[in-house]
mmCIF file of C-alpha atoms and ligand atoms in Angstrom:
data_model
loop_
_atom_site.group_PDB
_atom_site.id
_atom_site.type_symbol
_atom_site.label_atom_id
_atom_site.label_comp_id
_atom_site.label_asym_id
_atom_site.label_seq_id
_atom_site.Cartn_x
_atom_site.Cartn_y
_atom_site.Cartn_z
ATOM 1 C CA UNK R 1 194.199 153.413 237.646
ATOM 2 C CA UNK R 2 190.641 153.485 237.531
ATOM 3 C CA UNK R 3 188.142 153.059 239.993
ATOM 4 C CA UNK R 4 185.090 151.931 240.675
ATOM 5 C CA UNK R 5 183.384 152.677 243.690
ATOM 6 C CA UNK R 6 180.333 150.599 245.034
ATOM 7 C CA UNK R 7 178.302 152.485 248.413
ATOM 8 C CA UNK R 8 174.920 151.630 249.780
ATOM 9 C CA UNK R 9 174.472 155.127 251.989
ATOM 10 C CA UNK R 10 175.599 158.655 251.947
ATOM 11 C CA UNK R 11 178.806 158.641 250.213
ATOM 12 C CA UNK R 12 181.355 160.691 252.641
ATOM 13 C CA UNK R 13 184.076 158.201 251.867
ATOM 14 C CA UNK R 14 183.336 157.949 247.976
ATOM 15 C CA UNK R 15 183.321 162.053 248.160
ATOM 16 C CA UNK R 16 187.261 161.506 249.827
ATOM 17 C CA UNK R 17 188.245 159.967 246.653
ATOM 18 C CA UNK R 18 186.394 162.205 244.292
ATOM 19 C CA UNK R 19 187.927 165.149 245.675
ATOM 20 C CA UNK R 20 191.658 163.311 245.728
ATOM 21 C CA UNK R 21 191.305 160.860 242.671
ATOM 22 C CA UNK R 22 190.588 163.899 239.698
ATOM 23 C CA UNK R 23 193.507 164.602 236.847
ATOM 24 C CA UNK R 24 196.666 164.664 237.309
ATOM 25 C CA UNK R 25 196.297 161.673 240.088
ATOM 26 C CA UNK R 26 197.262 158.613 238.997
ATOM 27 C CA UNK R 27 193.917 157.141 240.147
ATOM 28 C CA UNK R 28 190.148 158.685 238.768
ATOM 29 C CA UNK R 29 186.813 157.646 239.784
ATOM 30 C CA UNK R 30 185.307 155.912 236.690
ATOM 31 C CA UNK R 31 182.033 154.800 238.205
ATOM 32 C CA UNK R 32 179.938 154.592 240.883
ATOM 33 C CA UNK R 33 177.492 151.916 241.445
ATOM 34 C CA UNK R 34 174.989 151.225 244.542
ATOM 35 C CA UNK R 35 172.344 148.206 245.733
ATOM 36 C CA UNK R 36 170.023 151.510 246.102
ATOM 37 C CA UNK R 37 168.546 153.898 244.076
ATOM 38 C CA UNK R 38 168.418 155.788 247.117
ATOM 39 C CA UNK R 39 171.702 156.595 247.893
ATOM 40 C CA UNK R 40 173.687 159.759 248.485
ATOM 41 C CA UNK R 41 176.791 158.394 247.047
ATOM 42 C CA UNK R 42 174.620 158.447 243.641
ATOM 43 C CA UNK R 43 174.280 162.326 243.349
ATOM 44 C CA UNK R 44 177.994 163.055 244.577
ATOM 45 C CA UNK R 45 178.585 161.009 241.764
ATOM 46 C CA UNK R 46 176.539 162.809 239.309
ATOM 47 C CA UNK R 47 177.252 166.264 240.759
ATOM 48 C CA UNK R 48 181.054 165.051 240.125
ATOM 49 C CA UNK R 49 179.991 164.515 236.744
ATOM 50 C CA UNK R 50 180.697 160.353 237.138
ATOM 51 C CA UNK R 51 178.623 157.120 235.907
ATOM 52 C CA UNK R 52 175.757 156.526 238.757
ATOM 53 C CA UNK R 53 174.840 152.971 238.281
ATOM 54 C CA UNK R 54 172.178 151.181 240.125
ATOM 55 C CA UNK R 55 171.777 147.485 240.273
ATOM 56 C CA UNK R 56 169.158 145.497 239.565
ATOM 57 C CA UNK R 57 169.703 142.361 241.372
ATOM 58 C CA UNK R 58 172.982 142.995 243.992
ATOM 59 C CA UNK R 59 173.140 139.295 244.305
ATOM 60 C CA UNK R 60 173.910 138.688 240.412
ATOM 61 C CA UNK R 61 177.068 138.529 239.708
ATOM 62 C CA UNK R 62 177.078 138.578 235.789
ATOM 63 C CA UNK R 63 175.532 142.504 236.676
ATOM 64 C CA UNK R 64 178.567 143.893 238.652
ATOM 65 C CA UNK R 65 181.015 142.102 236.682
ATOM 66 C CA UNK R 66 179.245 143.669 233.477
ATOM 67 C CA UNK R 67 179.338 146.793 234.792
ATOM 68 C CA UNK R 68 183.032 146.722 235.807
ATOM 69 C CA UNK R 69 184.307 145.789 233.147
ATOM 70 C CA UNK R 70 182.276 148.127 231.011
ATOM 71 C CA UNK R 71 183.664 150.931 232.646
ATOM 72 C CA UNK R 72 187.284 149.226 232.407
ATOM 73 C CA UNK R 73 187.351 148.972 235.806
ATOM 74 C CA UNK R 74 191.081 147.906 237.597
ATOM 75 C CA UNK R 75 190.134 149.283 241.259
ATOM 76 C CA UNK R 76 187.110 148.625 243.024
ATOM 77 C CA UNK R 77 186.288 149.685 246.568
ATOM 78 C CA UNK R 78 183.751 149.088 248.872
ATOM 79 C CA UNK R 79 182.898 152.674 250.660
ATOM 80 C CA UNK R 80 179.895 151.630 252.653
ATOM 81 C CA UNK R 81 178.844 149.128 250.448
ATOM 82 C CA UNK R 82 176.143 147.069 252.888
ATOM 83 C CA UNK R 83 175.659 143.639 250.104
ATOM 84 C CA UNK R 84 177.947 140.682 249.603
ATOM 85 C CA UNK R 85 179.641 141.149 246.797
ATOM 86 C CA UNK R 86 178.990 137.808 244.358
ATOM 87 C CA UNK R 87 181.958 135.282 244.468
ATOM 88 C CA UNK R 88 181.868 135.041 240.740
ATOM 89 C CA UNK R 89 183.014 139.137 241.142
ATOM 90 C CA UNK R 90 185.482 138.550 243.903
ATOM 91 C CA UNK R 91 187.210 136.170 241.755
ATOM 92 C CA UNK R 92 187.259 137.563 238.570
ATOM 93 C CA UNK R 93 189.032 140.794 240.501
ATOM 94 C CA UNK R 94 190.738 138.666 242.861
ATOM 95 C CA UNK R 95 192.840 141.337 245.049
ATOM 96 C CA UNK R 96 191.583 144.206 243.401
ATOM 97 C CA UNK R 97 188.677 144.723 245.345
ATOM 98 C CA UNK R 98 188.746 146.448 249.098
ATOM 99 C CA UNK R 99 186.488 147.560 251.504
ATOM 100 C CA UNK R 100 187.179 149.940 254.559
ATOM 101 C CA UNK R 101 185.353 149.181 257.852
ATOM 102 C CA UNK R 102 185.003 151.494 260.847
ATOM 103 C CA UNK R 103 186.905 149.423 263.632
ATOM 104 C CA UNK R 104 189.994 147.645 263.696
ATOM 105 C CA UNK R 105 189.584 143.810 262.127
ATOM 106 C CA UNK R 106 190.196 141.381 263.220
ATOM 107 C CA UNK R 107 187.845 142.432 265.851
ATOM 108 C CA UNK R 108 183.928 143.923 265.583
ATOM 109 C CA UNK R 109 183.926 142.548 261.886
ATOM 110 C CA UNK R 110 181.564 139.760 259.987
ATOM 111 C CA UNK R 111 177.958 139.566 259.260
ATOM 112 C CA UNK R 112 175.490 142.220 260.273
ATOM 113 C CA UNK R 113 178.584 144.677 261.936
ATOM 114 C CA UNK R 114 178.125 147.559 260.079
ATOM 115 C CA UNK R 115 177.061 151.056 261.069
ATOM 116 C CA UNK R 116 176.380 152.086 264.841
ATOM 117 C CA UNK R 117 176.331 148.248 265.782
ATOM 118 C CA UNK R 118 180.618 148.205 265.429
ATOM 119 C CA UNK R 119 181.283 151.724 267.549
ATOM 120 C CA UNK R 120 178.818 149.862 269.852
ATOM 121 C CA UNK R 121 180.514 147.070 270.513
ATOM 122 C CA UNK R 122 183.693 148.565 270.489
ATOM 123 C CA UNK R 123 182.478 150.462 273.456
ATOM 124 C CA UNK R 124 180.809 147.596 275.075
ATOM 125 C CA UNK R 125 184.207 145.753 274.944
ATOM 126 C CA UNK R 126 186.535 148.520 277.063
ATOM 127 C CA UNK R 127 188.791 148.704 274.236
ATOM 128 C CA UNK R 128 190.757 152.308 274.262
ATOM 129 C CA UNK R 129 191.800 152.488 270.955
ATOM 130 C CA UNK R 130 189.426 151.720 267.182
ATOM 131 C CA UNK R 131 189.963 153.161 263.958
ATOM 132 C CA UNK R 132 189.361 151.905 260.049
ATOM 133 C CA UNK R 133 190.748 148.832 258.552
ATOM 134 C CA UNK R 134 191.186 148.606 254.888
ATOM 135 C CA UNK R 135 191.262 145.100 253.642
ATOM 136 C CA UNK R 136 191.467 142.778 250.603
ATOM 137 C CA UNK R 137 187.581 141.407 249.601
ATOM 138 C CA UNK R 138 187.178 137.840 250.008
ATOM 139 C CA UNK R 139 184.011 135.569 249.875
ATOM 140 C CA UNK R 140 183.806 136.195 253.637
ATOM 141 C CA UNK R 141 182.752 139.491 255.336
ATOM 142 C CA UNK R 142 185.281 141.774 256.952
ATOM 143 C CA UNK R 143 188.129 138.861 256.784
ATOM 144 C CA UNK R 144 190.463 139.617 253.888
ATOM 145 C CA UNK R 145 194.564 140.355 254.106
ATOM 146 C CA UNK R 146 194.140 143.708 256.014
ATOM 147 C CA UNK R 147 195.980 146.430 253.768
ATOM 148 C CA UNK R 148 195.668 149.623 256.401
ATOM 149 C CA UNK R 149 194.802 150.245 259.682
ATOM 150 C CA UNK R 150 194.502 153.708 261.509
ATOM 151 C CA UNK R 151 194.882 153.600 265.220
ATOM 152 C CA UNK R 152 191.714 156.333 266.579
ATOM 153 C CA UNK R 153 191.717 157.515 270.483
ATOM 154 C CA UNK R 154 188.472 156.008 272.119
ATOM 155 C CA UNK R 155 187.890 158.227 274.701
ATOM 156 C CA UNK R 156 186.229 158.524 278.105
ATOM 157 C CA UNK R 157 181.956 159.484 277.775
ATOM 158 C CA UNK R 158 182.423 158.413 274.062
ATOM 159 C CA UNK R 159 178.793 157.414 272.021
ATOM 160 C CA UNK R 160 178.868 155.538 269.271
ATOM 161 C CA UNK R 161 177.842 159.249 267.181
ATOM 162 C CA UNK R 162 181.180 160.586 268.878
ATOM 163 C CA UNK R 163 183.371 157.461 268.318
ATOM 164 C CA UNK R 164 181.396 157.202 264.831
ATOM 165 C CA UNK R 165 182.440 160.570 263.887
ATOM 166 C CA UNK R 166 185.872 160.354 265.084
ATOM 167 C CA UNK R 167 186.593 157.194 263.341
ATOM 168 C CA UNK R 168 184.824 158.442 260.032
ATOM 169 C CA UNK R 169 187.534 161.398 259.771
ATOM 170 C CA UNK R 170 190.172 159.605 259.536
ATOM 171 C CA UNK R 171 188.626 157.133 257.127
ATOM 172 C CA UNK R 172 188.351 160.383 254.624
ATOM 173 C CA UNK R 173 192.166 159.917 254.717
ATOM 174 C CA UNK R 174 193.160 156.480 254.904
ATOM 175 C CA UNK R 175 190.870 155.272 251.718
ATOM 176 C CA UNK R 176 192.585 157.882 249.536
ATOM 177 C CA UNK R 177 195.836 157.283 250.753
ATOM 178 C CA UNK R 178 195.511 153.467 249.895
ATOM 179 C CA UNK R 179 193.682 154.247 246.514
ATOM 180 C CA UNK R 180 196.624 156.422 245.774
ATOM 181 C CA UNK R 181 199.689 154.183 246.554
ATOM 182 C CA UNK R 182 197.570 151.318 244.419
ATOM 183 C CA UNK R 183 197.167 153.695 241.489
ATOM 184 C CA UNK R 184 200.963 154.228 241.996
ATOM 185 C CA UNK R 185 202.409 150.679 242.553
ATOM 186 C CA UNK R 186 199.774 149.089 239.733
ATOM 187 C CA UNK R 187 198.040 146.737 242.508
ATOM 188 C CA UNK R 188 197.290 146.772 246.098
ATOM 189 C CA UNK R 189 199.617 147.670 248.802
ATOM 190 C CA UNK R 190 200.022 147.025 252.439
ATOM 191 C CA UNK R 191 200.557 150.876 253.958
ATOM 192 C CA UNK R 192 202.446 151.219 257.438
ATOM 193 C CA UNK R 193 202.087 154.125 259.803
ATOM 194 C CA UNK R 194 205.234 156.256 259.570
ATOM 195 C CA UNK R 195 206.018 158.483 261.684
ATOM 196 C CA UNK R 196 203.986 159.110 265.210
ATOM 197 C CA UNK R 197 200.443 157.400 265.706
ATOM 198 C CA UNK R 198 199.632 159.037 269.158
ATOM 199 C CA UNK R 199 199.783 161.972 270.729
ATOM 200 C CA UNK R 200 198.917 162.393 274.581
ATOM 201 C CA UNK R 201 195.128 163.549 274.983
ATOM 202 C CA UNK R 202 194.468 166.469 276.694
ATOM 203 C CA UNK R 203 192.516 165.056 279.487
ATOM 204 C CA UNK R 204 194.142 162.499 282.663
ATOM 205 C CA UNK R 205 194.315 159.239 281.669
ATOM 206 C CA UNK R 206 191.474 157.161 283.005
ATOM 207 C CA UNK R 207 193.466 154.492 285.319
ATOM 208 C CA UNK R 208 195.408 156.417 287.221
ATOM 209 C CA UNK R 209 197.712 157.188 285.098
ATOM 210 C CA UNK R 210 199.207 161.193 284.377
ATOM 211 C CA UNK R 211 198.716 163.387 281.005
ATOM 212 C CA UNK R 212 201.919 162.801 279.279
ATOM 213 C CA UNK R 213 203.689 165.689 277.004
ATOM 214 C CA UNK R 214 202.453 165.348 273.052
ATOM 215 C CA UNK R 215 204.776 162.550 271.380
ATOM 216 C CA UNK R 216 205.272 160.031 274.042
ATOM 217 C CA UNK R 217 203.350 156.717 274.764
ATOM 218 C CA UNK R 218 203.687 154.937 277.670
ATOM 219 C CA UNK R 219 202.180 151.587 278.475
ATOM 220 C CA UNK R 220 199.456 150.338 280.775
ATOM 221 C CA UNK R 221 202.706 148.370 282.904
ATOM 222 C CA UNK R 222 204.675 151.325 283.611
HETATM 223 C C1 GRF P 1 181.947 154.022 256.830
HETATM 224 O O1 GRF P 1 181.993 154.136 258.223
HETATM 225 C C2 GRF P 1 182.667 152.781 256.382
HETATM 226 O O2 GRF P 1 183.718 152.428 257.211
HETATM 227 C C3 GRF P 1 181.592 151.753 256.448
HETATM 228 O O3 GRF P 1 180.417 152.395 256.050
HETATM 229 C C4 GRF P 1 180.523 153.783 256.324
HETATM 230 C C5 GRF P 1 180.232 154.512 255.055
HETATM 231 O O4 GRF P 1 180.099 155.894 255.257
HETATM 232 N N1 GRF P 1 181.905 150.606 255.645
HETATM 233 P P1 GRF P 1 179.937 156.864 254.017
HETATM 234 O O5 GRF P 1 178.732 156.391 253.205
HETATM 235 O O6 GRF P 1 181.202 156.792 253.229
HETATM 236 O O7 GRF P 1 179.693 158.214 254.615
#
């Protein structure tokens, strides 16, 4: 399968797949192309020795689509890509584009929640547990079929740099895992956790609850 990968920032997700997506994987980065010139996904792309395309105009469509299908593309992700992508693109690649956002849509998604303004509100909100969603790209931001989520510990005296951080980790392993079980069923596929999500943290439990041995999850009721 090949991929293209579009990214507006430093690349740390694009840099997951490069390192997992290289011969004999069934998927390989073909191209990387960015809304800035600026970007650090750019040079991991030409230090990976990969196309480094910048766009002209991000809002015309007849430009991405040109691109992508010069470089044959039958993947495209969104790894910190900050620019609607064009309908005219979104259709022609109708569920074959995804994006992966740091919190868990349906919630903290849509316009202008990107960056340090989701692990924000997830904080502002209480909420104990965020993680990434990937998801399906549709005309509207952050609301596509969600194809993986990845439950991530919020924990007591979190920032949004710690929560940020912790979130971002396990993005560098849910992207490639998706990528990969696309590459191997020809399209996109839902992924479920297998296996155990949690484990108990190390520290009391916040509302007076009691530090449970690694494995077991109890509800808020008990
Ligand atoms: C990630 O947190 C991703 O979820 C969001 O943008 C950030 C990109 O980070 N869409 P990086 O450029 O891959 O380091």
């Amino acid at each position: 399968m090949r991929v293209a990968v579009l990214a507006s920032g430093g690349g740390t997700n694009l840099q997951a797949l490069l390192d997992t997506c290289r011969e004999p994987a069934p998927a390989q980065v073909v191209v990387v192309v960015s809304n800035s010139p600026t970007a650090g996904a750019l040079e991991r792309a030409r230090q990976a020795k990969i196309a480094a395309v910048v766009l002209r105009d991000h809002q015309d469509g007849a430009e991405l689509a040109g691109v992508l299908r010069e470089y044959r593309a039958d993947l495209v992700v969104l790894a910190g890509y900050l620019k609607l992508v064009p309908g005219e693109v979104v259709a022609a690649f109708r569920d074959r584009i995804i994006n992966i956002h740091p919190a868990l849509l349906p919630s903290f998604g849509g316009k202008g929640m990107y960056g340090h303004r989701v692990h924000e509100a997830v904080l502002a909100s209480g909420a104990t547990v965020s993680g990434p969603t990937v998801h399906v790209v549709t005309a509207a931001y952050d609301r596509g079929p969600i194809v993986a989520q990845w439950p991530v510990p919020v924990r007591p005296g979190d920032t949004p740099d710690t929560l940020a951080a912790r979130v971002l980790a396990v993005e560098h392993q849910l992207l490639p895992a998706v990528v990969l079980a696309a590459a191997r069923a020809g399209g996109v596929v839902r992924l479920l956790a297998a296996g155990p999500a949690f484990t108990a943290a190390p520290e009391p439990a916040p509302v007076g609850g009691s530090v449970e041995p690694a494995g077991t999850i109890r509800s808020q009721e008990e």
